[in-house]
Amino acid sequence: MVKLMHTLTDHGDDVNCCAFSSSLLATCSLDKTIRLYSLSDFTELPHSPLKFHTYAVHCCCFSPSGHILASCSTDGTTVLWSTQNGQTLAVMEQPGGSPVRVCRFSPDSTCLASGAADGTVVLWNVQSYKLYRCGSVKDGSLMACAFSPNGNLFVTGSSCGDLTVWDDKMRCLHSEKAHDLGITCCDFSSQPVSDGEQGHEFFRLASCGQDCQVKIWVVSFSHVLGFELKHKSTLSGHSAPVLSCAFSHDGQMLVSGSVDKSVMIYDTNTQNVLHTLTQHTRYVTTCAFAPSTLLLATGSMDKTVNIWQFDLETHCQARSIEDQLKHFTEDWSEEDVSMWLCAQGLKDLVGIFKMNNIDGKELLSLTKESLADELKIDGYSYEKEAMENWISKKKRTSPMTNLVLPSVVLTPNRTLKMAINRWLETHQK
């Protein structure tokens, strides 16, 4: 199940792009602004909106650390902002002053790529804010850009439909027609397809375009064997041009947004459609997965951004529950755990978890005994109505242990609920 958690309605015009860091959501719009929201409760930060651009803001993205936000605009500039205070760090002008359509950080944060309407693509040095390399495609405007996870190469997509692959020295490795009528977006999966041969890496790339299709490619590169781009499959679920596509952080899901006003979520392994979301009333222009939580953001020309949450049962259609939990929690910080608790409606438990320094690894190791003995959480499962009735009679002890409960917050046992639902589905046929 995918649940609509929140709808942001602060922009005064079309939403063009949205992006996540580990703790923030950024959105940008035709209204010339960039807005920043906290993932803990989706409130706008005090220094938001960010205002500098004099025309529409087309794209925004976070540096891997989340400390810097980049935005680019029709005004021909790419701006770097501090996410902590909203201050402008640098204003970088595209050569020739052409409208900048897309910007992306390299995985190591040393470079930022910006692509413009005149076909130029620039690599900027993020430390010095100086132009490092510049190139251009033969035809069309640059509409899309994505770095490979290892940073050895990046891909651009043009309005003429060409995918062009560049190495980190800005040398063109390959170019081919990928989509008729133009490419609108592309994204690399952060997870390798396989280990491959020694010194040879394989990554999955998604592209989408005006031909109403999403295409999956496998990209391989090594200094010995060179570069190879192979088309693997085509997803044709949309009935109109596809404007955005993005992989989930674990590479198990792919989302796309379209002129047909729908959002489609695919299992990247089986290529089955897991969900179709139809809440937007105009073209869906952007979609993005959060890096460390089960959240999806979708933006539209209806001026809204919808925040969606996946439950574990839904996401486990793409991978096992055990792998899912391990992947999404093992590297969490204490703050990530706190945000996850808030997203689950368990804000009252944040203080207890922080007091006990529960990070991702600790969260994975929690047992019923540690919940009861160390965190003073009951850890037993009851019928909700019965437990509410117990508490309403001013009983603050555990029905099972008779020990005093430090909190009367009821925590949903989603795993048990999923098991019951599966049993019912099996035995009621």
Short mmCIF file of C-alpha atoms in Angstrom, two decimals:
data_model
loop_
_atom_site.label_atom_id
_atom_site.label_comp_id
_atom_site.label_asym_id
_atom_site.label_seq_id
_atom_site.Cartn_x
_atom_site.Cartn_y
_atom_site.Cartn_z
CA MET A 1 0.00 0.00 0.00
CA VAL A 2 1.13 3.55 -0.78
CA LYS A 3 -0.37 6.21 1.46
CA LEU A 4 -0.61 9.93 0.70
CA MET A 5 1.01 11.49 3.79
CA HIS A 6 1.05 15.18 2.96
CA THR A 7 0.36 17.67 0.18
CA LEU A 8 2.45 20.85 -0.10
CA THR A 9 0.63 23.79 -1.69
CA ASP A 10 3.04 26.70 -1.17
CA HIS A 11 4.17 27.28 -4.76
CA GLY A 12 2.28 29.80 -6.84
CA ASP A 13 2.97 28.14 -10.20
CA ASP A 14 4.00 24.83 -11.81
CA VAL A 15 6.33 22.65 -9.71
CA ASN A 16 9.31 21.73 -11.88
CA CYS A 17 11.50 19.59 -9.63
CA CYS A 18 11.76 18.06 -6.17
CA ALA A 19 14.75 16.49 -4.44
CA PHE A 20 15.54 14.82 -1.11
CA SER A 21 18.49 14.86 1.23
CA SER A 22 18.56 12.65 4.32
CA SER A 23 16.63 15.27 6.32
CA LEU A 24 15.16 17.77 3.85
CA LEU A 25 12.92 18.05 0.80
CA ALA A 26 13.56 20.78 -1.78
CA THR A 27 11.06 21.92 -4.43
CA CYS A 28 11.35 24.52 -7.18
CA SER A 29 8.88 26.19 -9.47
CA LEU A 30 7.99 28.49 -12.31
CA ASP A 31 7.28 31.02 -9.54
CA LYS A 32 11.11 31.63 -9.37
CA THR A 33 11.50 30.18 -5.85
CA ILE A 34 13.00 27.15 -4.14
CA ARG A 35 11.36 25.88 -0.96
CA LEU A 36 12.87 23.70 1.78
CA TYR A 37 10.94 21.41 4.13
CA SER A 38 11.91 19.28 7.10
CA LEU A 39 11.21 15.56 6.65
CA SER A 40 10.33 15.19 10.34
CA ASP A 41 7.01 17.04 9.98
CA PHE A 42 7.07 18.63 6.48
CA THR A 43 7.11 22.15 7.88
CA GLU A 44 8.89 24.79 5.79
CA LEU A 45 12.26 25.93 7.10
CA PRO A 46 12.49 29.47 8.52
CA HIS A 47 14.85 30.61 5.74
CA SER A 48 12.58 29.27 2.98
CA PRO A 49 11.66 30.21 0.30
CA LEU A 50 15.04 30.84 -1.32
CA LYS A 51 14.88 33.77 -3.71
CA PHE A 52 17.50 34.87 -6.23
CA HIS A 53 16.50 33.68 -9.68
CA THR A 54 14.75 36.19 -11.93
CA TYR A 55 12.97 33.58 -14.06
CA ALA A 56 11.59 30.06 -13.66
CA VAL A 57 13.67 27.57 -11.62
CA HIS A 58 13.88 24.33 -13.61
CA CYS A 59 15.87 21.99 -11.38
CA CYS A 60 17.24 21.61 -7.86
CA CYS A 61 19.46 18.97 -6.27
CA PHE A 62 21.34 18.33 -3.02
CA SER A 63 25.02 17.55 -2.66
CA PRO A 64 25.56 14.01 -1.30
CA SER A 65 26.21 15.42 2.18
CA GLY A 66 23.01 17.48 2.02
CA HIS A 67 24.83 20.66 3.11
CA ILE A 68 24.60 22.37 -0.30
CA LEU A 69 21.62 22.81 -2.60
CA ALA A 70 22.00 23.69 -6.27
CA SER A 71 19.31 25.33 -8.42
CA CYS A 72 19.27 26.39 -12.06
CA SER A 73 17.04 28.71 -14.03
CA THR A 74 15.94 30.27 -17.29
CA ASP A 75 17.98 33.29 -16.15
CA GLY A 76 21.14 31.40 -17.21
CA THR A 77 22.53 30.85 -13.73
CA THR A 78 23.20 27.92 -11.45
CA VAL A 79 23.15 28.92 -7.78
CA LEU A 80 24.64 27.11 -4.77
CA TRP A 81 22.89 27.57 -1.42
CA SER A 82 23.69 26.62 2.16
CA THR A 83 20.88 24.38 3.36
CA GLN A 84 21.61 25.34 6.98
CA ASN A 85 20.86 29.05 6.65
CA GLY A 86 19.70 29.60 3.07
CA GLN A 87 22.64 31.85 2.23
CA THR A 88 23.88 32.09 -1.37
CA LEU A 89 27.30 30.46 -1.69
CA ALA A 90 27.94 31.04 -5.40
CA VAL A 91 26.27 32.19 -8.60
CA MET A 92 27.68 30.47 -11.69
CA GLU A 93 26.75 31.86 -15.10
CA GLN A 94 26.36 29.46 -18.01
CA PRO A 95 28.68 30.38 -20.93
CA GLY A 96 26.58 32.35 -23.39
CA GLY A 97 23.88 32.98 -20.78
CA SER A 98 21.59 30.24 -22.11
CA PRO A 99 18.69 29.02 -19.91
CA VAL A 100 19.93 26.20 -17.64
CA ARG A 101 17.58 23.21 -17.62
CA VAL A 102 19.29 20.67 -15.37
CA CYS A 103 22.00 20.41 -12.70
CA ARG A 104 23.52 17.44 -10.86
CA PHE A 105 26.28 16.89 -8.28
CA SER A 106 28.94 14.23 -8.78
CA PRO A 107 28.87 11.45 -6.16
CA ASP A 108 31.99 12.83 -4.44
CA SER A 109 30.62 16.42 -4.45
CA THR A 110 33.70 17.77 -6.24
CA CYS A 111 31.83 18.71 -9.42
CA LEU A 112 28.45 20.02 -10.47
CA ALA A 113 27.15 19.51 -14.00
CA SER A 114 24.80 22.04 -15.59
CA GLY A 115 23.08 21.58 -18.94
CA ALA A 116 21.55 24.40 -20.98
CA ALA A 117 19.08 25.10 -23.76
CA ASP A 118 21.89 25.82 -26.26
CA GLY A 119 23.27 22.29 -25.81
CA THR A 120 26.22 23.25 -23.60
CA VAL A 121 27.14 21.17 -20.57
CA VAL A 122 29.51 22.55 -17.95
CA LEU A 123 31.38 20.85 -15.12
CA TRP A 124 31.91 23.30 -12.26
CA ASN A 125 34.47 22.88 -9.48
CA VAL A 126 32.32 22.97 -6.33
CA GLN A 127 35.22 24.03 -4.09
CA SER A 128 36.39 27.00 -6.18
CA TYR A 129 33.06 27.67 -7.98
CA LYS A 130 35.08 27.90 -11.20
CA LEU A 131 34.37 26.37 -14.59
CA TYR A 132 36.32 23.11 -14.86
CA ARG A 133 35.28 21.67 -18.24
CA CYS A 134 32.78 22.60 -20.93
CA GLY A 135 31.30 20.67 -23.85
CA SER A 136 28.21 20.58 -26.02
CA VAL A 137 25.92 18.17 -27.84
CA LYS A 138 25.45 18.36 -31.60
CA ASP A 139 21.74 19.09 -31.62
CA GLY A 140 19.00 20.23 -29.28
CA SER A 141 18.73 21.48 -25.72
CA LEU A 142 20.08 19.56 -22.73
CA MET A 143 17.14 18.37 -20.66
CA ALA A 144 18.55 15.59 -18.45
CA CYS A 145 21.74 14.62 -16.63
CA ALA A 146 22.84 11.82 -14.28
CA PHE A 147 26.18 10.71 -12.81
CA SER A 148 27.10 7.05 -12.51
CA PRO A 149 27.35 5.93 -8.86
CA ASN A 150 31.13 5.64 -9.04
CA GLY A 151 31.50 9.07 -10.66
CA ASN A 152 33.57 7.79 -13.58
CA LEU A 153 31.06 9.03 -16.14
CA PHE A 154 27.83 10.95 -16.57
CA VAL A 155 25.00 10.89 -19.08
CA THR A 156 23.09 13.75 -20.67
CA GLY A 157 19.81 13.66 -22.59
CA SER A 158 18.74 16.14 -25.24
CA SER A 159 15.51 17.46 -26.72
CA CYS A 160 16.49 15.68 -29.95
CA GLY A 161 16.37 12.33 -28.17
CA ASP A 162 20.09 11.60 -27.89
CA LEU A 163 21.73 9.98 -24.87
CA THR A 164 25.34 11.15 -24.64
CA VAL A 165 27.89 9.59 -22.29
CA TRP A 166 30.87 11.60 -20.99
CA ASP A 167 33.83 10.58 -18.87
CA ASP A 168 35.04 12.62 -15.88
CA LYS A 169 37.40 14.56 -18.18
CA MET A 170 34.46 15.68 -20.35
CA ARG A 171 35.36 13.42 -23.25
CA CYS A 172 32.38 12.12 -25.21
CA LEU A 173 32.39 8.32 -25.01
CA HIS A 174 29.17 7.54 -26.84
CA SER A 175 25.99 9.07 -28.24
CA GLU A 176 22.88 7.43 -29.65
CA LYS A 177 19.25 8.14 -30.38
CA ALA A 178 17.25 6.84 -27.39
CA HIS A 179 13.80 8.46 -27.60
CA ASP A 180 11.92 9.89 -30.55
CA LEU A 181 10.87 13.52 -30.04
CA GLY A 182 13.25 14.07 -27.13
CA ILE A 183 14.51 12.94 -23.72
CA THR A 184 13.02 14.53 -20.61
CA CYS A 185 14.86 12.80 -17.73
CA CYS A 186 17.40 10.09 -16.88
CA ASP A 187 18.62 8.47 -13.67
CA PHE A 188 21.20 5.89 -12.58
CA SER A 189 20.41 3.22 -10.04
CA SER A 190 22.85 3.54 -7.14
CA GLN A 191 23.18 -0.25 -6.96
CA PRO A 192 25.35 -2.19 -9.45
CA VAL A 193 23.58 -4.76 -11.62
CA SER A 194 26.30 -7.29 -10.76
CA ASP A 195 29.91 -7.31 -9.69
CA GLY A 196 30.87 -8.20 -13.24
CA GLU A 197 34.42 -8.95 -14.22
CA GLN A 198 37.27 -7.56 -12.21
CA GLY A 199 37.67 -3.87 -13.01
CA HIS A 200 34.41 -3.83 -14.99
CA GLU A 201 31.32 -2.22 -13.47
CA PHE A 202 27.70 -2.54 -14.60
CA PHE A 203 24.99 -0.03 -13.73
CA ARG A 204 21.33 0.31 -14.59
CA LEU A 205 20.19 3.55 -16.26
CA ALA A 206 16.61 4.71 -16.86
CA SER A 207 15.56 7.30 -19.43
CA CYS A 208 12.17 8.69 -20.43
CA GLY A 209 10.85 10.96 -23.11
CA GLN A 210 8.24 12.47 -25.35
CA ASP A 211 7.62 9.06 -26.97
CA CYS A 212 5.62 8.02 -23.85
CA GLN A 213 8.21 5.39 -22.93
CA VAL A 214 10.60 4.61 -20.10
CA LYS A 215 13.68 2.69 -21.22
CA ILE A 216 16.09 0.64 -19.10
CA TRP A 217 19.75 0.44 -20.11
CA VAL A 218 22.81 -1.31 -18.73
CA VAL A 219 25.97 0.77 -18.73
CA SER A 220 29.41 -0.78 -18.35
CA PHE A 221 32.76 0.94 -18.25
CA SER A 222 36.39 0.03 -17.64
CA HIS A 223 39.66 1.63 -18.64
CA VAL A 224 40.73 -1.63 -20.26
CA LEU A 225 37.60 -2.75 -22.12
CA GLY A 226 36.07 0.68 -22.63
CA PHE A 227 32.43 1.73 -22.54
CA GLU A 228 29.23 -0.06 -23.53
CA LEU A 229 25.56 1.00 -23.42
CA LYS A 230 22.94 -1.73 -23.92
CA HIS A 231 19.19 -1.23 -24.16
CA LYS A 232 17.54 -3.89 -22.00
CA SER A 233 13.81 -3.17 -21.95
CA THR A 234 11.05 -0.64 -22.55
CA LEU A 235 8.19 0.20 -20.16
CA SER A 236 5.11 1.44 -22.00
CA GLY A 237 2.58 1.98 -19.21
CA HIS A 238 1.97 5.68 -19.80
CA SER A 239 -0.42 7.03 -22.46
CA ALA A 240 1.36 10.38 -22.87
CA PRO A 241 4.90 11.81 -22.73
CA VAL A 242 6.87 10.81 -19.63
CA LEU A 243 8.46 13.82 -17.93
CA SER A 244 10.34 12.27 -15.02
CA CYS A 245 11.85 9.00 -13.79
CA ALA A 246 13.83 8.00 -10.71
CA PHE A 247 15.16 4.86 -9.01
CA SER A 248 14.63 4.12 -5.33
CA HIS A 249 17.80 4.23 -3.25
CA ASP A 250 18.10 0.43 -3.20
CA GLY A 251 17.44 0.16 -6.95
CA GLN A 252 14.44 -2.13 -6.47
CA MET A 253 11.79 0.32 -7.65
CA LEU A 254 11.49 2.82 -10.49
CA VAL A 255 8.96 5.67 -10.55
CA SER A 256 7.80 7.74 -13.52
CA GLY A 257 5.53 10.77 -13.91
CA SER A 258 3.68 11.73 -17.06
CA VAL A 259 1.59 14.20 -19.01
CA ASP A 260 -1.24 11.67 -18.52
CA LYS A 261 -1.31 12.99 -14.88
CA SER A 262 -0.33 9.61 -13.44
CA VAL A 263 2.61 8.29 -11.45
CA MET A 264 3.66 4.68 -12.09
CA ILE A 265 5.85 2.64 -9.75
CA TYR A 266 7.61 -0.43 -11.17
CA ASP A 267 9.49 -3.37 -9.73
CA THR A 268 12.80 -3.03 -11.57
CA ASN A 269 13.50 -6.76 -11.46
CA THR A 270 10.17 -8.04 -12.84
CA GLN A 271 9.16 -4.71 -14.49
CA ASN A 272 5.65 -5.25 -13.14
CA VAL A 273 3.63 -2.17 -12.20
CA LEU A 274 3.36 -2.09 -8.41
CA HIS A 275 1.19 1.03 -8.15
CA THR A 276 -0.43 3.72 -10.28
CA LEU A 277 -1.11 7.01 -8.48
CA THR A 278 -3.62 9.41 -10.02
CA GLN A 279 -4.08 12.18 -7.45
CA HIS A 280 -2.50 15.02 -9.47
CA THR A 281 -4.89 17.03 -11.63
CA ARG A 282 -2.31 18.21 -14.20
CA TYR A 283 0.93 16.97 -15.75
CA VAL A 284 3.30 15.22 -13.33
CA THR A 285 6.64 16.95 -13.89
CA THR A 286 8.90 15.46 -11.23
CA CYS A 287 9.28 12.51 -8.86
CA ALA A 288 11.97 11.54 -6.35
CA PHE A 289 12.60 8.87 -3.73
CA ALA A 290 14.05 9.75 -0.32
CA PRO A 291 17.52 8.25 0.26
CA SER A 292 16.94 6.61 3.64
CA THR A 293 13.19 6.37 4.26
CA LEU A 294 10.24 4.88 2.40
CA LEU A 295 9.07 8.23 1.02
CA LEU A 296 8.28 9.40 -2.51
CA ALA A 297 7.66 12.98 -3.62
CA THR A 298 5.76 13.86 -6.82
CA GLY A 299 5.31 17.37 -8.21
CA SER A 300 2.94 18.69 -10.82
CA MET A 301 1.75 21.58 -12.91
CA ASP A 302 -1.19 21.65 -10.49
CA LYS A 303 1.24 23.58 -8.19
CA THR A 304 1.34 20.83 -5.56
CA VAL A 305 3.87 18.34 -4.23
CA ASN A 306 2.49 15.08 -2.85
CA ILE A 307 4.45 13.10 -0.26
CA TRP A 308 3.78 9.36 -0.33
CA GLN A 309 4.79 6.67 2.13
CA PHE A 310 5.28 3.00 1.30
CA ASP A 311 4.50 0.40 3.91
CA LEU A 312 6.93 -2.51 4.19
CA GLU A 313 4.48 -4.95 2.63
CA THR A 314 4.34 -2.93 -0.58
CA HIS A 315 8.07 -2.42 -0.87
CA CYS A 316 8.72 -6.05 -0.01
CA GLN A 317 7.06 -7.01 -3.28
CA ALA A 318 10.41 -5.91 -4.70
CA ARG A 319 12.60 -7.53 -2.02
CA SER A 320 12.27 -9.67 1.12
CA ILE A 321 11.24 -8.07 4.41
CA GLU A 322 14.53 -9.02 6.03
CA ASP A 323 16.63 -7.49 3.27
CA GLN A 324 14.37 -4.44 3.14
CA LEU A 325 14.68 -3.73 6.85
CA LYS A 326 18.43 -4.26 6.85
CA HIS A 327 19.02 -2.04 3.84
CA PHE A 328 16.87 0.85 4.98
CA THR A 329 17.94 0.97 8.61
CA GLU A 330 21.47 -0.30 9.07
CA ASP A 331 23.13 3.01 8.13
CA TRP A 332 20.59 5.27 9.84
CA SER A 333 21.79 7.89 12.30
CA GLU A 334 19.90 8.63 15.51
CA GLU A 335 18.25 11.56 13.69
CA ASP A 336 17.16 9.25 10.85
CA VAL A 337 15.52 6.93 13.41
CA SER A 338 13.75 9.92 14.97
CA MET A 339 12.40 11.04 11.58
CA TRP A 340 11.23 7.49 10.85
CA LEU A 341 9.37 7.35 14.18
CA CYS A 342 7.66 10.67 13.37
CA ALA A 343 6.68 9.39 9.92
CA GLN A 344 5.14 6.31 11.56
CA GLY A 345 3.05 8.47 13.91
CA LEU A 346 5.26 7.56 16.90
CA LYS A 347 6.58 11.01 17.78
CA ASP A 348 6.07 10.34 21.50
CA LEU A 349 8.76 7.64 21.37
CA VAL A 350 11.45 9.94 19.94
CA GLY A 351 12.66 11.06 23.36
CA ILE A 352 13.00 7.49 24.64
CA PHE A 353 14.95 6.39 21.57
CA LYS A 354 17.25 9.44 21.68
CA MET A 355 17.87 8.94 25.41
CA ASN A 356 19.07 5.42 24.59
CA ASN A 357 21.09 6.48 21.52
CA ILE A 358 19.19 4.21 19.15
CA ASP A 359 20.64 4.42 15.62
CA GLY A 360 19.97 2.12 12.67
CA LYS A 361 22.08 -0.81 13.85
CA GLU A 362 20.60 -0.61 17.34
CA LEU A 363 17.09 -0.45 15.87
CA LEU A 364 17.70 -3.68 13.94
CA SER A 365 18.92 -5.43 17.07
CA LEU A 366 15.94 -4.49 19.26
CA THR A 367 14.01 -7.44 20.72
CA LYS A 368 10.88 -7.69 22.84
CA GLU A 369 13.12 -8.05 25.90
CA SER A 370 15.22 -4.97 25.14
CA LEU A 371 12.10 -2.94 24.41
CA ALA A 372 10.68 -3.89 27.80
CA ASP A 373 13.84 -3.90 29.94
CA GLU A 374 15.94 -1.11 28.44
CA LEU A 375 13.48 1.21 26.68
CA LYS A 376 10.59 0.45 29.02
CA ILE A 377 8.26 -0.27 26.10
CA ASP A 378 5.80 -3.10 26.75
CA GLY A 379 6.60 -5.08 23.57
CA TYR A 380 3.43 -7.24 23.59
CA SER A 381 0.62 -7.20 21.04
CA TYR A 382 -3.01 -6.59 21.93
CA GLU A 383 -6.26 -5.81 20.17
CA LYS A 384 -6.36 -2.05 19.82
CA GLU A 385 -9.91 -1.68 21.15
CA ALA A 386 -9.16 -3.83 24.21
CA MET A 387 -5.99 -1.90 25.02
CA GLU A 388 -7.70 1.47 24.60
CA ASN A 389 -10.44 0.26 26.95
CA TRP A 390 -7.76 -0.85 29.46
CA ILE A 391 -6.08 2.57 29.35
CA SER A 392 -9.41 4.43 29.52
CA LYS A 393 -9.98 2.83 32.93
CA LYS A 394 -6.84 4.68 34.07
CA LYS A 395 -4.76 1.55 34.21
CA ARG A 396 -1.12 2.36 33.45
CA THR A 397 0.24 -1.15 33.89
CA SER A 398 1.02 -3.81 31.32
CA PRO A 399 -1.78 -6.41 31.03
CA MET A 400 0.90 -9.07 30.55
CA THR A 401 3.58 -8.16 33.12
CA ASN A 402 1.62 -5.88 35.47
CA LEU A 403 4.59 -3.49 35.38
CA VAL A 404 3.98 0.27 35.23
CA LEU A 405 3.94 1.65 31.66
CA PRO A 406 6.08 4.79 31.27
CA SER A 407 4.06 5.68 28.17
CA VAL A 408 0.57 4.82 26.92
CA VAL A 409 1.48 5.36 23.26
CA LEU A 410 0.13 2.43 21.20
CA THR A 411 2.52 1.21 18.49
CA PRO A 412 0.95 -0.56 15.48
CA ASN A 413 2.32 -4.10 14.97
CA ARG A 414 2.45 -3.90 11.18
CA THR A 415 4.28 -7.21 10.77
CA LEU A 416 1.55 -9.07 12.67
CA LYS A 417 -1.14 -7.28 10.67
CA MET A 418 0.54 -8.27 7.40
CA ALA A 419 0.79 -11.91 8.56
CA ILE A 420 -2.90 -11.97 9.51
CA ASN A 421 -3.92 -10.45 6.17
CA ARG A 422 -1.85 -13.01 4.27
CA TRP A 423 -3.41 -15.85 6.29
CA LEU A 424 -6.92 -14.52 5.57
CA GLU A 425 -6.17 -14.21 1.85
CA THR A 426 -4.95 -17.82 1.78
CA HIS A 427 -7.76 -19.40 3.80
CA GLN A 428 -10.76 -17.42 2.57
CA LYS A 429 -10.45 -18.43 -1.07
#
